[in-house]
Amino acid sequence: MDNTPFFTQDTIVFGILMLTLGFVFYTSSSTNSAWKKFYKYVPALLMAYMLPAIFTSTGIIAPEWETVNKTGEITKHGSQLYYIASRFLLPAALVLMTLSIDLKAVFNLGPKALIMFLTGTLGIIIGGPIAVLLISLISPETVGGAGPDAVWRGLATLAGSWIGGGANQAAMLEIYHFNTKNYASFVIVDIVVANIWMAILLLGIGKTEKIDKWLKADSSAIETLKEKVSSYSAKTNRNPTLSDLMVILSIAFVTVGASHFGADVISNYLTSNFEIISDKTSAMSSFGSQFFWMISIATILGILLSFTKLKSYEGAGASKIGSVFIYILVASIGMKMDLTQIFDNPGLLFVGLIWMATHVALLIIIAKLIKAPFFFLAIGSQANVGGAASAPVVAAAFHPSLATVGVLLAVFGYVVGTYGAMFTAELMRIVAP
């Protein structure tokens, strides 16, 4: 079926995304009482995420589409904007946001961030079999099937994505040999459910104080970190010159280049010399992911640079430029969300929603018990469900200095992703009809 969007050229689509961001920032900073009231309840980041989703849902733009020629041959097309944003702008943003980080203050955040991350992982592990069991009581055919068509095998790929990321998801597809003809439905559930939850988190960021009060959370360590970075920025604050801006961009993109180079070298070396990593059915295969190494190297380099004189470029707006890159990434992520797909496979969608609800419920219970701030709940969840692409986005929405925390936890997600997903898959195999 031909589902070509109205605009197919990335140059035009990028212009639309930038127009969207310009509109969001212009209106969110407006003194108009109506806009002030609107943005009191709806964060600008959520708008930057949802407007591109609406454009995709109405056929104006699309992340991918198919065309059919006169002979019936189907050709697949796709936008490269998300790839560029995640591979070029995300590592650049991480470096610029990490440049002013106080590593000691990050460690002073304590163990609650890690506890919430592990709680999020456990929520995904138990949420899968609970969802399969509940749906099997109402509609066993939705979660049934045998052999390569068994639904639990497809759901195993979802577990890989929601604990680790794309590499872990691919590993689960290889390990459990799910019928790839039916794989698209699970990808849709992954995107729709994960993005609905991300939208809810972004909405919650505007009510952080109220949520923290309800959780009876002590967010003093987070506030201390934010204040340290903000005070350093204020102390070194200056009107940036052209030279400052060029040096900032140089720092960002030289590091991006170094990260890609290092990721290629490490990934190729490991996959060429270690069978356990080159074997896609291995739990260690995620260490062969170039994206994993690119994010890790960019973060490490950013932390190292924070101990040098280059840290002073925070005063010239390094983290602000990093935030620009993050917002472009957010818009490109939003573009991947087609709201009409929510109704494509309601049975599987309910499985995904129950699964995610279990994950969220467990996070809320543990956050309430240990009095963890909403920031730790949000990052603990996104480091699992969103991975390295969206965890720093959500973290930076709280404050640019917190992006590093999101990345560090997301890296843990890559490490435990395949193991956790395999355990989830075996539990789903047991309860599947």
mmCIF file with all atom_site columns, C-alpha atoms in Angstrom, residues 302-389:
data_model
loop_
_atom_site.group_PDB
_atom_site.id
_atom_site.type_symbol
_atom_site.label_atom_id
_atom_site.label_alt_id
_atom_site.label_comp_id
_atom_site.label_asym_id
_atom_site.label_entity_id
_atom_site.label_seq_id
_atom_site.pdbx_PDB_ins_code
_atom_site.Cartn_x
_atom_site.Cartn_y
_atom_site.Cartn_z
_atom_site.occupancy
_atom_site.B_iso_or_equiv
_atom_site.pdbx_formal_charge
_atom_site.auth_seq_id
_atom_site.auth_comp_id
_atom_site.auth_asym_id
_atom_site.auth_atom_id
_atom_site.pdbx_PDB_model_num
ATOM 1  C CA . GLY A 1 302 ? 32.750 14.751 28.364 1.00 0.00 ? 302 GLY A CA 1
ATOM 2  C CA . ILE A 1 303 ? 33.545 13.810 31.965 1.00 0.00 ? 303 ILE A CA 1
ATOM 3  C CA . LEU A 1 304 ? 37.302 13.968 31.282 1.00 0.00 ? 304 LEU A CA 1
ATOM 4  C CA . LEU A 1 305 ? 36.948 17.402 29.652 1.00 0.00 ? 305 LEU A CA 1
ATOM 5  C CA . SER A 1 306 ? 35.094 18.643 32.743 1.00 0.00 ? 306 SER A CA 1
ATOM 6  C CA . PHE A 1 307 ? 38.430 18.453 34.589 1.00 0.00 ? 307 PHE A CA 1
ATOM 7  C CA . THR A 1 308 ? 40.111 20.785 32.065 1.00 0.00 ? 308 THR A CA 1
ATOM 8  C CA . LYS A 1 309 ? 39.968 24.523 31.353 1.00 0.00 ? 309 LYS A CA 1
ATOM 9  C CA . LEU A 1 310 ? 37.421 23.796 28.636 1.00 0.00 ? 310 LEU A CA 1
ATOM 10 C CA . LYS A 1 311 ? 34.880 23.614 31.462 1.00 0.00 ? 311 LYS A CA 1
ATOM 11 C CA . SER A 1 312 ? 34.810 27.435 31.428 1.00 0.00 ? 312 SER A CA 1
ATOM 12 C CA . TYR A 1 313 ? 32.936 27.338 28.099 1.00 0.00 ? 313 TYR A CA 1
ATOM 13 C CA . GLU A 1 314 ? 29.808 26.537 30.113 1.00 0.00 ? 314 GLU A CA 1
ATOM 14 C CA . GLY A 1 315 ? 29.763 30.287 30.821 1.00 0.00 ? 315 GLY A CA 1
ATOM 15 C CA . ALA A 1 316 ? 29.581 30.928 27.072 1.00 0.00 ? 316 ALA A CA 1
ATOM 16 C CA . GLY A 1 317 ? 26.515 28.692 26.726 1.00 0.00 ? 317 GLY A CA 1
ATOM 17 C CA . ALA A 1 318 ? 27.854 25.157 26.114 1.00 0.00 ? 318 ALA A CA 1
ATOM 18 C CA . SER A 1 319 ? 24.912 23.432 27.824 1.00 0.00 ? 319 SER A CA 1
ATOM 19 C CA . LYS A 1 320 ? 22.421 25.746 26.045 1.00 0.00 ? 320 LYS A CA 1
ATOM 20 C CA . ILE A 1 321 ? 23.761 24.596 22.669 1.00 0.00 ? 321 ILE A CA 1
ATOM 21 C CA . GLY A 1 322 ? 23.582 21.024 23.986 1.00 0.00 ? 322 GLY A CA 1
ATOM 22 C CA . SER A 1 323 ? 19.923 21.653 24.874 1.00 0.00 ? 323 SER A CA 1
ATOM 23 C CA . VAL A 1 324 ? 19.266 22.835 21.299 1.00 0.00 ? 324 VAL A CA 1
ATOM 24 C CA . PHE A 1 325 ? 20.595 19.495 20.029 1.00 0.00 ? 325 PHE A CA 1
ATOM 25 C CA . ILE A 1 326 ? 18.466 17.612 22.581 1.00 0.00 ? 326 ILE A CA 1
ATOM 26 C CA . TYR A 1 327 ? 15.293 19.401 21.443 1.00 0.00 ? 327 TYR A CA 1
ATOM 27 C CA . ILE A 1 328 ? 16.024 18.536 17.814 1.00 0.00 ? 328 ILE A CA 1
ATOM 28 C CA . LEU A 1 329 ? 16.420 14.906 18.920 1.00 0.00 ? 329 LEU A CA 1
ATOM 29 C CA . VAL A 1 330 ? 13.101 15.113 20.810 1.00 0.00 ? 330 VAL A CA 1
ATOM 30 C CA . ALA A 1 331 ? 11.329 16.393 17.687 1.00 0.00 ? 331 ALA A CA 1
ATOM 31 C CA . SER A 1 332 ? 12.829 13.572 15.593 1.00 0.00 ? 332 SER A CA 1
ATOM 32 C CA . ILE A 1 333 ? 11.723 11.002 18.213 1.00 0.00 ? 333 ILE A CA 1
ATOM 33 C CA . GLY A 1 334 ? 8.222  12.485 18.178 1.00 0.00 ? 334 GLY A CA 1
ATOM 34 C CA . MET A 1 335 ? 8.207  12.153 14.390 1.00 0.00 ? 335 MET A CA 1
ATOM 35 C CA . LYS A 1 336 ? 8.501  8.343  14.811 1.00 0.00 ? 336 LYS A CA 1
ATOM 36 C CA . MET A 1 337 ? 5.188  8.234  16.685 1.00 0.00 ? 337 MET A CA 1
ATOM 37 C CA . ASP A 1 338 ? 2.094  7.588  14.526 1.00 0.00 ? 338 ASP A CA 1
ATOM 38 C CA . LEU A 1 339 ? -0.903 8.006  16.837 1.00 0.00 ? 339 LEU A CA 1
ATOM 39 C CA . THR A 1 340 ? -3.194 6.128  14.417 1.00 0.00 ? 340 THR A CA 1
ATOM 40 C CA . GLN A 1 341 ? -1.184 2.918  14.991 1.00 0.00 ? 341 GLN A CA 1
ATOM 41 C CA . ILE A 1 342 ? -2.652 2.713  18.485 1.00 0.00 ? 342 ILE A CA 1
ATOM 42 C CA . PHE A 1 343 ? -5.699 1.038  16.910 1.00 0.00 ? 343 PHE A CA 1
ATOM 43 C CA . ASP A 1 344 ? -3.830 -1.309 14.542 1.00 0.00 ? 344 ASP A CA 1
ATOM 44 C CA . ASN A 1 345 ? -3.566 -4.289 16.893 1.00 0.00 ? 345 ASN A CA 1
ATOM 45 C CA . PRO A 1 346 ? -5.601 -3.593 20.047 1.00 0.00 ? 346 PRO A CA 1
ATOM 46 C CA . GLY A 1 347 ? -4.976 -7.044 21.551 1.00 0.00 ? 347 GLY A CA 1
ATOM 47 C CA . LEU A 1 348 ? -1.185 -6.738 21.499 1.00 0.00 ? 348 LEU A CA 1
ATOM 48 C CA . LEU A 1 349 ? -1.457 -3.093 22.503 1.00 0.00 ? 349 LEU A CA 1
ATOM 49 C CA . PHE A 1 350 ? -3.301 -4.109 25.683 1.00 0.00 ? 350 PHE A CA 1
ATOM 50 C CA . VAL A 1 351 ? -0.504 -6.577 26.449 1.00 0.00 ? 351 VAL A CA 1
ATOM 51 C CA . GLY A 1 352 ? 1.994  -3.725 26.117 1.00 0.00 ? 352 GLY A CA 1
ATOM 52 C CA . LEU A 1 353 ? -0.100 -1.334 28.215 1.00 0.00 ? 353 LEU A CA 1
ATOM 53 C CA . ILE A 1 354 ? -0.569 -3.861 31.062 1.00 0.00 ? 354 ILE A CA 1
ATOM 54 C CA . TRP A 1 355 ? 3.148  -4.635 30.892 1.00 0.00 ? 355 TRP A CA 1
ATOM 55 C CA . MET A 1 356 ? 4.096  -0.965 31.122 1.00 0.00 ? 356 MET A CA 1
ATOM 56 C CA . ALA A 1 357 ? 1.513  -0.351 33.864 1.00 0.00 ? 357 ALA A CA 1
ATOM 57 C CA . THR A 1 358 ? 3.165  -3.086 35.975 1.00 0.00 ? 358 THR A CA 1
ATOM 58 C CA . HIS A 1 359 ? 6.561  -1.467 35.438 1.00 0.00 ? 359 HIS A CA 1
ATOM 59 C CA . VAL A 1 360 ? 5.177  1.947  36.459 1.00 0.00 ? 360 VAL A CA 1
ATOM 60 C CA . ALA A 1 361 ? 3.249  0.620  39.469 1.00 0.00 ? 361 ALA A CA 1
ATOM 61 C CA . LEU A 1 362 ? 6.344  -1.086 40.876 1.00 0.00 ? 362 LEU A CA 1
ATOM 62 C CA . LEU A 1 363 ? 8.398  2.095  40.384 1.00 0.00 ? 363 LEU A CA 1
ATOM 63 C CA . ILE A 1 364 ? 5.790  4.172  42.241 1.00 0.00 ? 364 ILE A CA 1
ATOM 64 C CA . ILE A 1 365 ? 5.580  1.672  45.125 1.00 0.00 ? 365 ILE A CA 1
ATOM 65 C CA . ILE A 1 366 ? 9.363  1.527  45.607 1.00 0.00 ? 366 ILE A CA 1
ATOM 66 C CA . ALA A 1 367 ? 9.753  5.307  45.145 1.00 0.00 ? 367 ALA A CA 1
ATOM 67 C CA . LYS A 1 368 ? 7.134  5.811  47.854 1.00 0.00 ? 368 LYS A CA 1
ATOM 68 C CA . LEU A 1 369 ? 8.832  3.294  50.174 1.00 0.00 ? 369 LEU A CA 1
ATOM 69 C CA . ILE A 1 370 ? 12.362 4.697  49.843 1.00 0.00 ? 370 ILE A CA 1
ATOM 70 C CA . LYS A 1 371 ? 11.143 8.288  49.362 1.00 0.00 ? 371 LYS A CA 1
ATOM 71 C CA . ALA A 1 372 ? 12.925 8.627  46.018 1.00 0.00 ? 372 ALA A CA 1
ATOM 72 C CA . PRO A 1 373 ? 12.422 11.880 44.061 1.00 0.00 ? 373 PRO A CA 1
ATOM 73 C CA . PHE A 1 374 ? 10.383 11.827 40.849 1.00 0.00 ? 374 PHE A CA 1
ATOM 74 C CA . PHE A 1 375 ? 13.620 12.479 38.932 1.00 0.00 ? 375 PHE A CA 1
ATOM 75 C CA . PHE A 1 376 ? 14.986 9.079  40.001 1.00 0.00 ? 376 PHE A CA 1
ATOM 76 C CA . LEU A 1 377 ? 11.695 7.392  39.093 1.00 0.00 ? 377 LEU A CA 1
ATOM 77 C CA . ALA A 1 378 ? 11.647 8.995  35.638 1.00 0.00 ? 378 ALA A CA 1
ATOM 78 C CA . ILE A 1 379 ? 15.299 8.251  34.896 1.00 0.00 ? 379 ILE A CA 1
ATOM 79 C CA . GLY A 1 380 ? 15.114 4.741  36.374 1.00 0.00 ? 380 GLY A CA 1
ATOM 80 C CA . SER A 1 381 ? 12.278 4.031  33.967 1.00 0.00 ? 381 SER A CA 1
ATOM 81 C CA . GLN A 1 382 ? 13.679 5.732  30.862 1.00 0.00 ? 382 GLN A CA 1
ATOM 82 C CA . ALA A 1 383 ? 17.137 4.181  31.293 1.00 0.00 ? 383 ALA A CA 1
ATOM 83 C CA . ASN A 1 384 ? 15.287 0.880  30.770 1.00 0.00 ? 384 ASN A CA 1
ATOM 84 C CA . VAL A 1 385 ? 12.409 1.656  28.418 1.00 0.00 ? 385 VAL A CA 1
ATOM 85 C CA . GLY A 1 386 ? 13.946 4.485  26.409 1.00 0.00 ? 386 GLY A CA 1
ATOM 86 C CA . GLY A 1 387 ? 17.633 3.586  26.576 1.00 0.00 ? 387 GLY A CA 1
ATOM 87 C CA . ALA A 1 388 ? 20.538 5.869  25.791 1.00 0.00 ? 388 ALA A CA 1
ATOM 88 C CA . ALA A 1 389 ? 18.601 7.882  23.210 1.00 0.00 ? 389 ALA A CA 1
#
